[in-house]
Amino acid sequence: MKLLPLRLLVLLLAASLLSACSPRLMLVRGVADELAGQGLVEEEDLQLARESSAFYLKLSESLLRQTPGHLALAESVAGGFTQYAYAFVAFEADRLESRDARAAQQLRQRAVRLYGRAHRHAMAALEQHHDGVFLKRLQQTPTQQPLPPLPAEQVGLAYWAAASWAAYISLSKDRPEAVADLPLALRLAEWAWVTQPAHGEGALAALLGTLEASRPGGSARRAESLFDQAIGAAGGRNAGTLVGKAETLALPAGDRATFEALLRQALAVPGQSLGNQVMRQRAQWLLDSADDLF
C-alpha cells in the first residue's frame, strides 16, 4: 500500500473521461491490473501505508465492482481489507484494552465489519469462478473426502477468504452462528493448503496451524507441525509465522522461554512489507507484556 504512481493516476483520469463502453472496459481492466500490483509493493513508512491504504482500498473496491471476475484485484482487495483490519484496527484494540476497554471493544467491532467485507469480496470472486457452487461444494463435501486441488491462481484468494473468515469468527465469539462456521474456514484453508502448502512464505500453513489449534478437539501436535512447516517455508522472511506460533502454542502452554525466543526471532526478520512491520511491532508489544501474560 503506497501513494499511487503517475502512470496509474493517468489511467484513472482516462477511464473517467472515456464514454465508449468497450474501450472504457478495457481501460478499467488495465487500471485493475495496476491496482492489484500495488498491493505487493513494500512501504518503509508504516504511517504512510496507513494513511494511503484507505484511498487505495476504496478505489480498488470500486474497480472490483466493475470487473468482478478479476482474480488478482479480488485477492488484493480481500487481502488489503484483512491486513488493514488486523494491523490498524484489531491490533490497536489489543494495545488499548488495558487503558480503555470500551474503546477497544468499539475497535474490535469495526474490525469485525472489515473482516466480513474482505470475506465477502473473496467469496464472491471464488463463487464466480466456480459457477456459483464454491460454498456449496465446501459445505457438502464430507470431511473425510479430500477436495480437488484449486487452480493455482485461486490459492491466494482462497487464503484471504479463509484468513478473513477466521479473524471474523475469532472476534465474534458471542455469536453462535458465526462460531459455527469455524469448520468451514478450516476446510477452506485446507483446500488451499493441499494445492500450495508453502503459499505466502508459510502464511497459509500458519493459518491452518492456528485453526487446527483453535478447533474443538484440535490436534496440538498437528498444529505444531504446521507451524514448523510454515517457519521452514518462510526461510526467515515472514515474522508472522513466528509470532503466530508464539501466541497460538507457546502462550497457552505457559512456555515463556519458547514464547520469548520465537518473538525475538520475529524481531530479527528483515523486510519492509506491511506484514513484517506489523508483526515486528506485535512481537515487541508481546515481549513487553510478557509479565502480564504469564
PDB file of C-alpha atoms in Angstrom:
ATOM      1  CA  MET A   1       0.000   0.000   0.000  1.00  0.00           C
ATOM      2  CA  LYS A   2       1.599   3.296  -1.083  1.00  0.00           C
ATOM      3  CA  LEU A   3       0.899   6.518  -2.927  1.00  0.00           C
ATOM      4  CA  LEU A   4      -0.376   5.857  -6.434  1.00  0.00           C
ATOM      5  CA  PRO A   5       2.203   6.270  -9.228  1.00  0.00           C
ATOM      6  CA  LEU A   6       1.734   8.808 -12.027  1.00  0.00           C
ATOM      7  CA  ARG A   7       1.019   6.082 -14.582  1.00  0.00           C
ATOM      8  CA  LEU A   8      -1.926   4.827 -12.552  1.00  0.00           C
ATOM      9  CA  LEU A   9      -3.306   8.327 -11.985  1.00  0.00           C
ATOM     10  CA  VAL A  10      -3.224   8.947 -15.741  1.00  0.00           C
ATOM     11  CA  LEU A  11      -5.097   5.695 -16.349  1.00  0.00           C
ATOM     12  CA  LEU A  12      -7.717   6.658 -13.782  1.00  0.00           C
ATOM     13  CA  LEU A  13      -8.238  10.040 -15.423  1.00  0.00           C
ATOM     14  CA  ALA A  14      -8.562   8.437 -18.849  1.00  0.00           C
ATOM     15  CA  ALA A  15     -11.050   5.895 -17.545  1.00  0.00           C
ATOM     16  CA  SER A  16     -13.237   8.653 -16.143  1.00  0.00           C
ATOM     17  CA  LEU A  17     -13.222  10.549 -19.447  1.00  0.00           C
ATOM     18  CA  LEU A  18     -13.953   7.681 -21.832  1.00  0.00           C
ATOM     19  CA  SER A  19     -17.598   7.206 -22.671  1.00  0.00           C
ATOM     20  CA  ALA A  20     -17.447   4.317 -25.170  1.00  0.00           C
ATOM     21  CA  CYS A  21     -18.303   1.122 -23.323  1.00  0.00           C
ATOM     22  CA  SER A  22     -15.807  -1.333 -24.799  1.00  0.00           C
ATOM     23  CA  PRO A  23     -12.680   0.898 -24.725  1.00  0.00           C
ATOM     24  CA  ARG A  24     -13.625   2.047 -21.241  1.00  0.00           C
ATOM     25  CA  LEU A  25     -13.946  -1.543 -20.028  1.00  0.00           C
ATOM     26  CA  MET A  26     -10.525  -2.336 -21.445  1.00  0.00           C
ATOM     27  CA  LEU A  27      -9.052   0.657 -19.646  1.00  0.00           C
ATOM     28  CA  VAL A  28     -10.824  -0.222 -16.413  1.00  0.00           C
ATOM     29  CA  ARG A  29      -9.281  -3.684 -16.606  1.00  0.00           C
ATOM     30  CA  GLY A  30      -5.882  -2.081 -17.140  1.00  0.00           C
ATOM     31  CA  VAL A  31      -6.359   0.041 -14.020  1.00  0.00           C
ATOM     32  CA  ALA A  32      -7.471  -3.092 -12.160  1.00  0.00           C
ATOM     33  CA  ASP A  33      -4.212  -4.792 -13.175  1.00  0.00           C
ATOM     34  CA  GLU A  34      -2.220  -1.816 -11.897  1.00  0.00           C
ATOM     35  CA  LEU A  35      -4.092  -1.639  -8.593  1.00  0.00           C
ATOM     36  CA  ALA A  36      -3.719  -5.367  -7.991  1.00  0.00           C
ATOM     37  CA  GLY A  37       0.035  -4.998  -8.371  1.00  0.00           C
ATOM     38  CA  GLN A  38       0.203  -2.074  -5.941  1.00  0.00           C
ATOM     39  CA  GLY A  39      -0.761  -4.335  -3.053  1.00  0.00           C
ATOM     40  CA  LEU A  40       2.570  -6.146  -3.414  1.00  0.00           C
ATOM     41  CA  VAL A  41       4.765  -3.046  -3.102  1.00  0.00           C
ATOM     42  CA  GLU A  42       6.743  -2.606   0.129  1.00  0.00           C
ATOM     43  CA  GLU A  43       6.408   0.648   2.087  1.00  0.00           C
ATOM     44  CA  GLU A  44       9.049   1.537   4.668  1.00  0.00           C
ATOM     45  CA  ASP A  45       6.860   4.191   6.342  1.00  0.00           C
ATOM     46  CA  LEU A  46       4.100   2.363   8.214  1.00  0.00           C
ATOM     47  CA  GLN A  47       2.216   5.570   8.973  1.00  0.00           C
ATOM     48  CA  LEU A  48       2.196   6.470   5.272  1.00  0.00           C
ATOM     49  CA  ALA A  49       0.891   2.998   4.478  1.00  0.00           C
ATOM     50  CA  ARG A  50      -1.907   3.510   6.970  1.00  0.00           C
ATOM     51  CA  GLU A  51      -2.866   6.931   5.629  1.00  0.00           C
ATOM     52  CA  SER A  52      -2.831   5.927   1.963  1.00  0.00           C
ATOM     53  CA  SER A  53      -4.396   2.482   2.302  1.00  0.00           C
ATOM     54  CA  ALA A  54      -7.957   3.749   2.885  1.00  0.00           C
ATOM     55  CA  PHE A  55      -7.996   5.505  -0.502  1.00  0.00           C
ATOM     56  CA  TYR A  56      -6.312   2.546  -2.158  1.00  0.00           C
ATOM     57  CA  LEU A  57      -8.887   0.124  -0.740  1.00  0.00           C
ATOM     58  CA  LYS A  58     -11.907   2.234  -1.655  1.00  0.00           C
ATOM     59  CA  LEU A  59     -10.621   2.760  -5.185  1.00  0.00           C
ATOM     60  CA  SER A  60      -9.784  -0.921  -5.609  1.00  0.00           C
ATOM     61  CA  GLU A  61     -13.172  -1.951  -4.271  1.00  0.00           C
ATOM     62  CA  SER A  62     -14.887   0.364  -6.760  1.00  0.00           C
ATOM     63  CA  LEU A  63     -12.896  -1.103  -9.659  1.00  0.00           C
ATOM     64  CA  LEU A  64     -13.613  -4.633  -8.462  1.00  0.00           C
ATOM     65  CA  ARG A  65     -17.351  -3.989  -8.690  1.00  0.00           C
ATOM     66  CA  GLN A  66     -16.834  -3.138 -12.368  1.00  0.00           C
ATOM     67  CA  THR A  67     -14.560  -6.138 -13.009  1.00  0.00           C
ATOM     68  CA  PRO A  68     -15.902  -8.819 -10.636  1.00  0.00           C
ATOM     69  CA  GLY A  69     -14.056 -11.627 -12.398  1.00  0.00           C
ATOM     70  CA  HIS A  70     -10.628 -10.038 -11.875  1.00  0.00           C
ATOM     71  CA  LEU A  71      -8.955 -12.592  -9.591  1.00  0.00           C
ATOM     72  CA  ALA A  72      -5.815 -10.595  -8.853  1.00  0.00           C
ATOM     73  CA  LEU A  73      -7.768  -7.489  -7.890  1.00  0.00           C
ATOM     74  CA  ALA A  74     -10.192  -9.511  -5.773  1.00  0.00           C
ATOM     75  CA  GLU A  75      -7.215 -11.051  -3.968  1.00  0.00           C
ATOM     76  CA  SER A  76      -5.678  -7.614  -3.458  1.00  0.00           C
ATOM     77  CA  VAL A  77      -8.933  -6.158  -2.108  1.00  0.00           C
ATOM     78  CA  ALA A  78      -9.619  -9.088   0.237  1.00  0.00           C
ATOM     79  CA  GLY A  79      -6.036  -9.103   1.438  1.00  0.00           C
ATOM     80  CA  GLY A  80      -5.988  -5.327   1.804  1.00  0.00           C
ATOM     81  CA  PHE A  81      -9.091  -5.175   3.970  1.00  0.00           C
ATOM     82  CA  THR A  82      -7.893  -8.110   6.088  1.00  0.00           C
ATOM     83  CA  GLN A  83      -4.459  -6.583   6.644  1.00  0.00           C
ATOM     84  CA  TYR A  84      -5.914  -3.145   7.367  1.00  0.00           C
ATOM     85  CA  ALA A  85      -8.344  -4.607   9.903  1.00  0.00           C
ATOM     86  CA  TYR A  86      -5.611  -6.572  11.653  1.00  0.00           C
ATOM     87  CA  ALA A  87      -2.765  -4.038  11.507  1.00  0.00           C
ATOM     88  CA  PHE A  88      -4.593  -0.786  12.158  1.00  0.00           C
ATOM     89  CA  VAL A  89      -7.789  -1.752  13.984  1.00  0.00           C
ATOM     90  CA  ALA A  90      -7.657  -5.082  15.851  1.00  0.00           C
ATOM     91  CA  PHE A  91      -4.030  -4.675  16.951  1.00  0.00           C
ATOM     92  CA  GLU A  92      -4.766  -1.169  18.187  1.00  0.00           C
ATOM     93  CA  ALA A  93      -7.677  -2.628  20.181  1.00  0.00           C
ATOM     94  CA  ASP A  94      -5.317  -5.118  21.830  1.00  0.00           C
ATOM     95  CA  ARG A  95      -2.915  -2.351  22.833  1.00  0.00           C
ATOM     96  CA  LEU A  96      -5.751  -0.163  24.114  1.00  0.00           C
ATOM     97  CA  GLU A  97      -7.509  -2.882  26.130  1.00  0.00           C
ATOM     98  CA  SER A  98      -5.773  -2.252  29.469  1.00  0.00           C
ATOM     99  CA  ARG A  99      -6.418   1.519  29.333  1.00  0.00           C
ATOM    100  CA  ASP A 100      -9.875   1.766  27.747  1.00  0.00           C
ATOM    101  CA  ALA A 101     -11.824  -1.468  27.398  1.00  0.00           C
ATOM    102  CA  ARG A 102     -14.850   0.247  25.877  1.00  0.00           C
ATOM    103  CA  ALA A 103     -12.820   1.911  23.104  1.00  0.00           C
ATOM    104  CA  ALA A 104     -11.051  -1.380  22.467  1.00  0.00           C
ATOM    105  CA  GLN A 105     -14.388  -3.134  22.032  1.00  0.00           C
ATOM    106  CA  GLN A 106     -15.552  -0.484  19.567  1.00  0.00           C
ATOM    107  CA  LEU A 107     -12.398  -1.021  17.519  1.00  0.00           C
ATOM    108  CA  ARG A 108     -12.969  -4.770  17.536  1.00  0.00           C
ATOM    109  CA  GLN A 109     -16.497  -4.278  16.274  1.00  0.00           C
ATOM    110  CA  ARG A 110     -15.086  -2.211  13.426  1.00  0.00           C
ATOM    111  CA  ALA A 111     -12.516  -4.916  12.710  1.00  0.00           C
ATOM    112  CA  VAL A 112     -15.318  -7.491  12.515  1.00  0.00           C
ATOM    113  CA  ARG A 113     -17.050  -5.412   9.848  1.00  0.00           C
ATOM    114  CA  LEU A 114     -13.832  -5.023   7.856  1.00  0.00           C
ATOM    115  CA  TYR A 115     -13.049  -8.739   8.065  1.00  0.00           C
ATOM    116  CA  GLY A 116     -16.577  -9.506   6.901  1.00  0.00           C
ATOM    117  CA  ARG A 117     -16.131  -7.144   3.976  1.00  0.00           C
ATOM    118  CA  ALA A 118     -12.882  -8.833   2.958  1.00  0.00           C
ATOM    119  CA  HIS A 119     -14.505 -12.246   3.198  1.00  0.00           C
ATOM    120  CA  ARG A 120     -17.489 -11.258   1.064  1.00  0.00           C
ATOM    121  CA  HIS A 121     -15.252  -9.927  -1.716  1.00  0.00           C
ATOM    122  CA  ALA A 122     -13.103 -13.056  -1.713  1.00  0.00           C
ATOM    123  CA  MET A 123     -16.024 -15.475  -1.685  1.00  0.00           C
ATOM    124  CA  ALA A 124     -17.894 -13.560  -4.401  1.00  0.00           C
ATOM    125  CA  ALA A 125     -14.906 -13.876  -6.732  1.00  0.00           C
ATOM    126  CA  LEU A 126     -14.455 -17.565  -5.930  1.00  0.00           C
ATOM    127  CA  GLU A 127     -18.164 -18.210  -6.482  1.00  0.00           C
ATOM    128  CA  GLN A 128     -17.970 -16.536  -9.892  1.00  0.00           C
ATOM    129  CA  HIS A 129     -15.070 -18.733 -10.951  1.00  0.00           C
ATOM    130  CA  HIS A 130     -16.806 -21.903  -9.717  1.00  0.00           C
ATOM    131  CA  ASP A 131     -20.167 -21.337 -11.391  1.00  0.00           C
ATOM    132  CA  GLY A 132     -21.821 -20.308  -8.147  1.00  0.00           C
ATOM    133  CA  VAL A 133     -21.219 -23.594  -6.293  1.00  0.00           C
ATOM    134  CA  PHE A 134     -17.979 -22.862  -4.420  1.00  0.00           C
ATOM    135  CA  LEU A 135     -19.510 -22.501  -0.955  1.00  0.00           C
ATOM    136  CA  LYS A 136     -21.965 -25.321  -1.645  1.00  0.00           C
ATOM    137  CA  ARG A 137     -19.087 -27.643  -2.531  1.00  0.00           C
ATOM    138  CA  LEU A 138     -17.225 -26.568   0.591  1.00  0.00           C
ATOM    139  CA  GLN A 139     -20.272 -27.255   2.765  1.00  0.00           C
ATOM    140  CA  GLN A 140     -21.332 -30.544   1.206  1.00  0.00           C
ATOM    141  CA  THR A 141     -18.039 -32.380   0.745  1.00  0.00           C
ATOM    142  CA  PRO A 142     -17.634 -34.858   3.643  1.00  0.00           C
ATOM    143  CA  THR A 143     -14.747 -34.040   5.967  1.00  0.00           C
ATOM    144  CA  GLN A 144     -13.065 -37.363   5.260  1.00  0.00           C
ATOM    145  CA  GLN A 145     -13.226 -36.811   1.496  1.00  0.00           C
ATOM    146  CA  PRO A 146     -10.455 -34.611   0.056  1.00  0.00           C
ATOM    147  CA  LEU A 147     -11.415 -31.698  -2.128  1.00  0.00           C
ATOM    148  CA  PRO A 148      -9.802 -31.444  -5.572  1.00  0.00           C
ATOM    149  CA  PRO A 149      -6.844 -29.046  -5.826  1.00  0.00           C
ATOM    150  CA  LEU A 150      -7.782 -25.452  -6.534  1.00  0.00           C
ATOM    151  CA  PRO A 151      -6.468 -23.774  -9.673  1.00  0.00           C
ATOM    152  CA  ALA A 152      -3.113 -22.277  -8.672  1.00  0.00           C
ATOM    153  CA  GLU A 153      -4.240 -18.726  -9.464  1.00  0.00           C
ATOM    154  CA  GLN A 154      -7.064 -19.041  -6.896  1.00  0.00           C
ATOM    155  CA  VAL A 155      -4.946 -20.129  -3.921  1.00  0.00           C
ATOM    156  CA  GLY A 156      -4.137 -16.590  -2.788  1.00  0.00           C
ATOM    157  CA  LEU A 157      -7.780 -15.580  -2.934  1.00  0.00           C
ATOM    158  CA  ALA A 158      -8.802 -18.703  -1.003  1.00  0.00           C
ATOM    159  CA  TYR A 159      -6.143 -17.911   1.605  1.00  0.00           C
ATOM    160  CA  TRP A 160      -7.548 -14.429   2.214  1.00  0.00           C
ATOM    161  CA  ALA A 161     -11.102 -15.787   2.223  1.00  0.00           C
ATOM    162  CA  ALA A 162     -10.126 -18.237   4.963  1.00  0.00           C
ATOM    163  CA  ALA A 163      -7.962 -15.755   6.900  1.00  0.00           C
ATOM    164  CA  SER A 164     -10.635 -13.052   6.979  1.00  0.00           C
ATOM    165  CA  TRP A 165     -13.253 -15.656   7.903  1.00  0.00           C
ATOM    166  CA  ALA A 166     -11.143 -16.969  10.777  1.00  0.00           C
ATOM    167  CA  ALA A 167     -10.444 -13.449  12.040  1.00  0.00           C
ATOM    168  CA  TYR A 168     -14.151 -12.589  11.823  1.00  0.00           C
ATOM    169  CA  ILE A 169     -15.019 -15.686  13.850  1.00  0.00           C
ATOM    170  CA  SER A 170     -12.327 -15.020  16.473  1.00  0.00           C
ATOM    171  CA  LEU A 171     -13.906 -11.622  17.237  1.00  0.00           C
ATOM    172  CA  SER A 172     -17.494 -12.930  17.121  1.00  0.00           C
ATOM    173  CA  LYS A 173     -17.455 -15.493  19.923  1.00  0.00           C
ATOM    174  CA  ASP A 174     -20.718 -14.079  21.290  1.00  0.00           C
ATOM    175  CA  ARG A 175     -22.458 -15.033  18.037  1.00  0.00           C
ATOM    176  CA  PRO A 176     -23.010 -18.817  17.825  1.00  0.00           C
ATOM    177  CA  GLU A 177     -23.923 -18.647  14.132  1.00  0.00           C
ATOM    178  CA  ALA A 178     -20.507 -17.156  13.370  1.00  0.00           C
ATOM    179  CA  VAL A 179     -18.583 -19.621  15.533  1.00  0.00           C
ATOM    180  CA  ALA A 180     -20.438 -22.484  13.837  1.00  0.00           C
ATOM    181  CA  ASP A 181     -18.608 -21.599  10.609  1.00  0.00           C
ATOM    182  CA  LEU A 182     -15.161 -22.396  12.062  1.00  0.00           C
ATOM    183  CA  PRO A 183     -15.068 -25.889  10.484  1.00  0.00           C
ATOM    184  CA  LEU A 184     -15.789 -24.320   7.071  1.00  0.00           C
ATOM    185  CA  ALA A 185     -12.988 -21.783   7.486  1.00  0.00           C
ATOM    186  CA  LEU A 186     -10.670 -24.635   8.404  1.00  0.00           C
ATOM    187  CA  ARG A 187     -11.891 -26.665   5.429  1.00  0.00           C
ATOM    188  CA  LEU A 188     -11.245 -23.751   3.084  1.00  0.00           C
ATOM    189  CA  ALA A 189      -7.719 -23.265   4.429  1.00  0.00           C
ATOM    190  CA  GLU A 190      -7.115 -26.995   3.982  1.00  0.00           C
ATOM    191  CA  TRP A 191      -8.372 -26.782   0.406  1.00  0.00           C
ATOM    192  CA  ALA A 192      -5.882 -24.056  -0.454  1.00  0.00           C
ATOM    193  CA  TRP A 193      -3.068 -25.744   1.501  1.00  0.00           C
ATOM    194  CA  VAL A 194      -3.471 -29.011  -0.390  1.00  0.00           C
ATOM    195  CA  THR A 195      -2.794 -27.087  -3.596  1.00  0.00           C
ATOM    196  CA  GLN A 196       0.141 -24.928  -2.416  1.00  0.00           C
ATOM    197  CA  PRO A 197       1.388 -25.829   1.093  1.00  0.00           C
ATOM    198  CA  ALA A 198       4.124 -23.153   1.066  1.00  0.00           C
ATOM    199  CA  HIS A 199       1.891 -20.311  -0.170  1.00  0.00           C
ATOM    200  CA  GLY A 200       2.673 -16.858   1.199  1.00  0.00           C
ATOM    201  CA  GLU A 201       6.071 -17.812   2.617  1.00  0.00           C
ATOM    202  CA  GLY A 202       4.352 -20.075   5.129  1.00  0.00           C
ATOM    203  CA  ALA A 203       1.361 -17.822   5.829  1.00  0.00           C
ATOM    204  CA  LEU A 204      -1.140 -20.438   4.668  1.00  0.00           C
ATOM    205  CA  ALA A 205       0.384 -23.236   6.757  1.00  0.00           C
ATOM    206  CA  ALA A 206       0.484 -20.894   9.778  1.00  0.00           C
ATOM    207  CA  LEU A 207      -3.200 -20.049   9.285  1.00  0.00           C
ATOM    208  CA  LEU A 208      -4.033 -23.726   9.133  1.00  0.00           C
ATOM    209  CA  GLY A 209      -1.988 -24.333  12.288  1.00  0.00           C
ATOM    210  CA  THR A 210      -3.908 -21.584  14.099  1.00  0.00           C
ATOM    211  CA  LEU A 211      -7.252 -23.012  13.008  1.00  0.00           C
ATOM    212  CA  GLU A 212      -6.226 -26.552  13.956  1.00  0.00           C
ATOM    213  CA  ALA A 213      -5.236 -25.388  17.443  1.00  0.00           C
ATOM    214  CA  SER A 214      -8.484 -23.394  17.787  1.00  0.00           C
ATOM    215  CA  ARG A 215     -10.998 -26.013  16.750  1.00  0.00           C
ATOM    216  CA  PRO A 216     -12.691 -28.207  19.379  1.00  0.00           C
ATOM    217  CA  GLY A 217     -10.702 -31.419  19.612  1.00  0.00           C
ATOM    218  CA  GLY A 218      -7.881 -29.995  17.515  1.00  0.00           C
ATOM    219  CA  SER A 219      -4.511 -31.702  17.472  1.00  0.00           C
ATOM    220  CA  ALA A 220      -1.747 -29.724  19.174  1.00  0.00           C
ATOM    221  CA  ARG A 221       0.809 -31.985  17.515  1.00  0.00           C
ATOM    222  CA  ARG A 222      -0.550 -31.279  14.031  1.00  0.00           C
ATOM    223  CA  ALA A 223      -0.763 -27.553  14.776  1.00  0.00           C
ATOM    224  CA  GLU A 224       2.888 -27.528  15.830  1.00  0.00           C
ATOM    225  CA  SER A 225       3.864 -29.475  12.721  1.00  0.00           C
ATOM    226  CA  LEU A 226       2.050 -26.943  10.540  1.00  0.00           C
ATOM    227  CA  PHE A 227       3.757 -24.011  12.246  1.00  0.00           C
ATOM    228  CA  ASP A 228       7.147 -25.650  11.848  1.00  0.00           C
ATOM    229  CA  GLN A 229       6.314 -26.215   8.199  1.00  0.00           C
ATOM    230  CA  ALA A 230       5.327 -22.544   7.898  1.00  0.00           C
ATOM    231  CA  ILE A 231       8.545 -21.322   9.522  1.00  0.00           C
ATOM    232  CA  GLY A 232      10.582 -23.564   7.234  1.00  0.00           C
ATOM    233  CA  ALA A 233       8.744 -22.338   4.143  1.00  0.00           C
ATOM    234  CA  ALA A 234       9.296 -18.730   5.196  1.00  0.00           C
ATOM    235  CA  GLY A 235      13.055 -19.176   5.348  1.00  0.00           C
ATOM    236  CA  GLY A 236      13.362 -16.363   7.884  1.00  0.00           C
ATOM    237  CA  ARG A 237      11.368 -13.903   5.766  1.00  0.00           C
ATOM    238  CA  ASN A 238       7.956 -13.984   7.480  1.00  0.00           C
ATOM    239  CA  ALA A 239       7.724 -12.671  11.044  1.00  0.00           C
ATOM    240  CA  GLY A 240       4.068 -13.655  11.220  1.00  0.00           C
ATOM    241  CA  THR A 241       4.822 -17.390  11.280  1.00  0.00           C
ATOM    242  CA  LEU A 242       6.981 -16.931  14.386  1.00  0.00           C
ATOM    243  CA  VAL A 243       4.560 -14.616  16.187  1.00  0.00           C
ATOM    244  CA  GLY A 244       1.724 -16.984  15.291  1.00  0.00           C
ATOM    245  CA  LYS A 245       3.459 -19.980  16.841  1.00  0.00           C
ATOM    246  CA  ALA A 246       4.326 -17.962  19.948  1.00  0.00           C
ATOM    247  CA  GLU A 247       0.737 -16.811  20.522  1.00  0.00           C
ATOM    248  CA  THR A 248      -1.057 -19.950  19.384  1.00  0.00           C
ATOM    249  CA  LEU A 249       1.097 -22.643  21.005  1.00  0.00           C
ATOM    250  CA  ALA A 250       3.718 -21.335  23.425  1.00  0.00           C
ATOM    251  CA  LEU A 251       1.480 -18.844  25.247  1.00  0.00           C
ATOM    252  CA  PRO A 252      -1.419 -21.238  26.027  1.00  0.00           C
ATOM    253  CA  ALA A 253       1.127 -23.891  27.085  1.00  0.00           C
ATOM    254  CA  GLY A 254       2.703 -21.478  29.561  1.00  0.00           C
ATOM    255  CA  ASP A 255       6.085 -21.918  27.866  1.00  0.00           C
ATOM    256  CA  ARG A 256       7.572 -18.471  28.389  1.00  0.00           C
ATOM    257  CA  ALA A 257      11.080 -19.390  27.243  1.00  0.00           C
ATOM    258  CA  THR A 258       9.850 -20.598  23.840  1.00  0.00           C
ATOM    259  CA  PHE A 259       7.387 -17.715  23.613  1.00  0.00           C
ATOM    260  CA  GLU A 260      10.121 -15.124  24.067  1.00  0.00           C
ATOM    261  CA  ALA A 261      12.606 -16.949  21.831  1.00  0.00           C
ATOM    262  CA  LEU A 262      10.111 -17.020  18.946  1.00  0.00           C
ATOM    263  CA  LEU A 263       9.289 -13.341  19.385  1.00  0.00           C
ATOM    264  CA  ARG A 264      12.963 -12.378  19.354  1.00  0.00           C
ATOM    265  CA  GLN A 265      13.390 -14.333  16.142  1.00  0.00           C
ATOM    266  CA  ALA A 266      10.445 -12.396  14.702  1.00  0.00           C
ATOM    267  CA  LEU A 267      12.080  -9.089  15.639  1.00  0.00           C
ATOM    268  CA  ALA A 268      15.137 -10.113  13.633  1.00  0.00           C
ATOM    269  CA  VAL A 269      13.186 -10.791  10.423  1.00  0.00           C
ATOM    270  CA  PRO A 270      14.163  -8.202   7.778  1.00  0.00           C
ATOM    271  CA  GLY A 271      11.951  -6.566   5.156  1.00  0.00           C
ATOM    272  CA  GLN A 272       9.576  -3.606   4.949  1.00  0.00           C
ATOM    273  CA  SER A 273       6.377  -5.380   3.917  1.00  0.00           C
ATOM    274  CA  LEU A 274       3.310  -4.315   5.866  1.00  0.00           C
ATOM    275  CA  GLY A 275       3.033  -7.790   7.364  1.00  0.00           C
ATOM    276  CA  ASN A 276       6.605  -7.906   8.681  1.00  0.00           C
ATOM    277  CA  GLN A 277       6.498  -4.373  10.054  1.00  0.00           C
ATOM    278  CA  VAL A 278       3.261  -5.002  11.927  1.00  0.00           C
ATOM    279  CA  MET A 279       4.386  -8.384  13.202  1.00  0.00           C
ATOM    280  CA  ARG A 280       7.659  -6.978  14.481  1.00  0.00           C
ATOM    281  CA  GLN A 281       5.644  -4.341  16.345  1.00  0.00           C
ATOM    282  CA  ARG A 282       3.381  -7.036  17.753  1.00  0.00           C
ATOM    283  CA  ALA A 283       6.354  -9.161  18.763  1.00  0.00           C
ATOM    284  CA  GLN A 284       7.821  -6.245  20.720  1.00  0.00           C
ATOM    285  CA  TRP A 285       4.459  -5.470  22.328  1.00  0.00           C
ATOM    286  CA  LEU A 286       4.051  -9.105  23.374  1.00  0.00           C
ATOM    287  CA  LEU A 287       7.570  -9.196  24.813  1.00  0.00           C
ATOM    288  CA  ASP A 288       6.866  -6.028  26.748  1.00  0.00           C
ATOM    289  CA  SER A 289       3.624  -7.588  28.045  1.00  0.00           C
ATOM    290  CA  ALA A 290       5.134 -10.954  28.981  1.00  0.00           C
ATOM    291  CA  ASP A 291       4.942 -10.359  32.747  1.00  0.00           C
ATOM    292  CA  ASP A 292       1.183  -9.820  32.418  1.00  0.00           C
ATOM    293  CA  LEU A 293       0.704 -12.802  30.111  1.00  0.00           C
ATOM    294  CA  PHE A 294       2.486 -15.405  32.239  1.00  0.00           C
TER     295      PHE A 294
END
